[in-house]
Amino acid sequence: MARLIEYRPKTMADFLVQVEALQAASKNALWFRGAATASHRLIPSLYRHPTITTETELQALESKLIIRFRQRSVPYHGRDLSDDWESLFFMQHYGVPTRLLDWTENPFTALYFALMTGSPTSKDDGKNHQSAAVWILDPYSWNQAALKRVTYTGGPFVPGDRDLGAYNPGSTPSAANAHPVALFGAHNSPRIVAQQGVFTIFGTSRVPMENLVRDDTIPASALSRVVIPPSRTLRMRDSLLNFGVTESTVFPDLEGLARETKRLFGFNA
């Protein structure tokens, strides 16, 4: 069983050095995902349903969710959701369960989500909090390993790619397309643009991404993790904010401005 590679920076400078080293060692642009707890599994919301667990049931559930969202969301937007992929990305944006996991091309954005969600306040010593994490993905290496049964040699997909066909919403499950793959999605909101959002989409398997590394299905070089203990959270959070990565830059809308204003005036909930 392979061991998941982990890095434990003590400062923002350490984090930047590690990211730069990993990027220099890779031939490909890396992707990042922040998690407020290092124990959070890399598995999408659709596959976290408490009772629906089989491939057939989950496929049917996805179709029902898409249909219902299309039918009930019409009064609230002016988008054409006749395309299944457009529907899936739009649903993900508003928190409807999908097979997608959000990633970003920007390590600072990932660090924001790791440190600014569930992190201790300035009056907290951090003892009652868990370690945060930033996952680091090489989407090229990942896709090639995930699709080695079909000898795939490319990088991240875009909707419409022929080799992505078995992952299409409503498609028939295929054993050759069991593992998640990386893809570029529609930048259909200012938030996705600001966050430089990219995605992985799961196939028929419900195995978390990190477990695919541990069981040697995916090489350890394709997925690693930066772990930030509670004792380092406040210092790195302050550094991130001083770098200008704040609520209003990650969420460029009124909600982001409200979050930032709340924090600046001492409301650290």
PDB file of C-alpha atoms in Angstrom, residues 31 33 40-48 58 62 65-66 83-104 137 157-159 164 167-169 180-188 192 197-203 205 209:
ATOM      1  CA  TRP A  31      -4.485  22.075  -9.400  1.00  0.00           C
ATOM      2  CA  ARG A  33      -8.287  22.089  -3.379  1.00  0.00           C
ATOM      3  CA  HIS A  40     -12.190  15.412   4.635  1.00  0.00           C
ATOM      4  CA  ARG A  41     -12.428  12.733   1.926  1.00  0.00           C
ATOM      5  CA  LEU A  42     -12.130  13.565  -1.760  1.00  0.00           C
ATOM      6  CA  ILE A  43     -15.523  12.279  -2.812  1.00  0.00           C
ATOM      7  CA  PRO A  44     -18.341  14.328  -4.376  1.00  0.00           C
ATOM      8  CA  SER A  45     -21.601  15.287  -2.723  1.00  0.00           C
ATOM      9  CA  LEU A  46     -23.766  12.984  -4.872  1.00  0.00           C
ATOM     10  CA  TYR A  47     -21.832   9.976  -3.602  1.00  0.00           C
ATOM     11  CA  ARG A  48     -22.355  10.983   0.032  1.00  0.00           C
ATOM     12  CA  LEU A  58     -26.838   6.961  -8.234  1.00  0.00           C
ATOM     13  CA  GLU A  62     -28.373  12.279 -10.871  1.00  0.00           C
ATOM     14  CA  LEU A  65     -31.760  15.977  -9.750  1.00  0.00           C
ATOM     15  CA  ILE A  66     -30.988  17.493 -13.160  1.00  0.00           C
ATOM     16  CA  ASP A  83     -27.206  20.937 -22.152  1.00  0.00           C
ATOM     17  CA  ASP A  84     -26.526  18.374 -19.433  1.00  0.00           C
ATOM     18  CA  TRP A  85     -22.989  19.619 -18.729  1.00  0.00           C
ATOM     19  CA  GLU A  86     -24.145  23.215 -18.393  1.00  0.00           C
ATOM     20  CA  SER A  87     -26.803  22.026 -15.966  1.00  0.00           C
ATOM     21  CA  LEU A  88     -24.280  20.021 -13.954  1.00  0.00           C
ATOM     22  CA  PHE A  89     -21.835  22.933 -13.551  1.00  0.00           C
ATOM     23  CA  PHE A  90     -24.647  25.341 -12.698  1.00  0.00           C
ATOM     24  CA  MET A  91     -26.049  22.932 -10.106  1.00  0.00           C
ATOM     25  CA  GLN A  92     -22.606  22.516  -8.565  1.00  0.00           C
ATOM     26  CA  HIS A  93     -22.281  26.283  -8.241  1.00  0.00           C
ATOM     27  CA  TYR A  94     -25.444  26.418  -6.110  1.00  0.00           C
ATOM     28  CA  GLY A  95     -24.678  23.391  -3.962  1.00  0.00           C
ATOM     29  CA  VAL A  96     -26.925  20.791  -5.573  1.00  0.00           C
ATOM     30  CA  PRO A  97     -25.292  17.338  -5.202  1.00  0.00           C
ATOM     31  CA  THR A  98     -23.317  16.269  -8.278  1.00  0.00           C
ATOM     32  CA  ARG A  99     -20.430  13.976  -9.233  1.00  0.00           C
ATOM     33  CA  LEU A 100     -18.147  17.025  -9.443  1.00  0.00           C
ATOM     34  CA  LEU A 101     -15.426  18.122  -7.031  1.00  0.00           C
ATOM     35  CA  ASP A 102     -14.247  21.736  -7.161  1.00  0.00           C
ATOM     36  CA  TRP A 103     -10.549  22.476  -7.661  1.00  0.00           C
ATOM     37  CA  THR A 104      -8.661  25.653  -8.534  1.00  0.00           C
ATOM     38  CA  LEU A 137      -3.325  17.412  -8.066  1.00  0.00           C
ATOM     39  CA  PHE A 157     -10.842  17.102 -20.582  1.00  0.00           C
ATOM     40  CA  VAL A 158     -13.366  19.658 -21.746  1.00  0.00           C
ATOM     41  CA  PRO A 159     -17.071  18.786 -22.080  1.00  0.00           C
ATOM     42  CA  LEU A 164     -15.125  11.891 -21.779  1.00  0.00           C
ATOM     43  CA  TYR A 167     -18.754  10.428 -17.852  1.00  0.00           C
ATOM     44  CA  ASN A 168     -21.551  12.414 -19.466  1.00  0.00           C
ATOM     45  CA  PRO A 169     -24.590  12.995 -17.239  1.00  0.00           C
ATOM     46  CA  PRO A 180     -12.550  10.236 -11.425  1.00  0.00           C
ATOM     47  CA  VAL A 181     -10.925  12.363 -14.117  1.00  0.00           C
ATOM     48  CA  ALA A 182      -9.918  16.020 -14.307  1.00  0.00           C
ATOM     49  CA  LEU A 183     -11.715  18.444 -16.603  1.00  0.00           C
ATOM     50  CA  PHE A 184     -12.115  22.116 -17.370  1.00  0.00           C
ATOM     51  CA  GLY A 185     -15.674  23.326 -16.877  1.00  0.00           C
ATOM     52  CA  ALA A 186     -17.847  26.186 -17.986  1.00  0.00           C
ATOM     53  CA  HIS A 187     -16.915  29.496 -16.329  1.00  0.00           C
ATOM     54  CA  ASN A 188     -20.587  30.283 -15.898  1.00  0.00           C
ATOM     55  CA  ILE A 192     -15.757  30.467 -10.875  1.00  0.00           C
ATOM     56  CA  GLY A 197     -12.276  26.944 -10.950  1.00  0.00           C
ATOM     57  CA  VAL A 198     -11.620  23.513 -12.470  1.00  0.00           C
ATOM     58  CA  PHE A 199     -13.103  20.140 -11.629  1.00  0.00           C
ATOM     59  CA  THR A 200     -12.812  16.412 -11.254  1.00  0.00           C
ATOM     60  CA  ILE A 201     -15.805  14.272 -12.129  1.00  0.00           C
ATOM     61  CA  PHE A 202     -16.348  10.799 -10.719  1.00  0.00           C
ATOM     62  CA  GLY A 203     -17.197   7.715 -12.738  1.00  0.00           C
ATOM     63  CA  SER A 205     -16.519   4.106  -8.439  1.00  0.00           C
ATOM     64  CA  MET A 209      -9.387   9.949  -4.665  1.00  0.00           C
TER      65      MET A 209
END
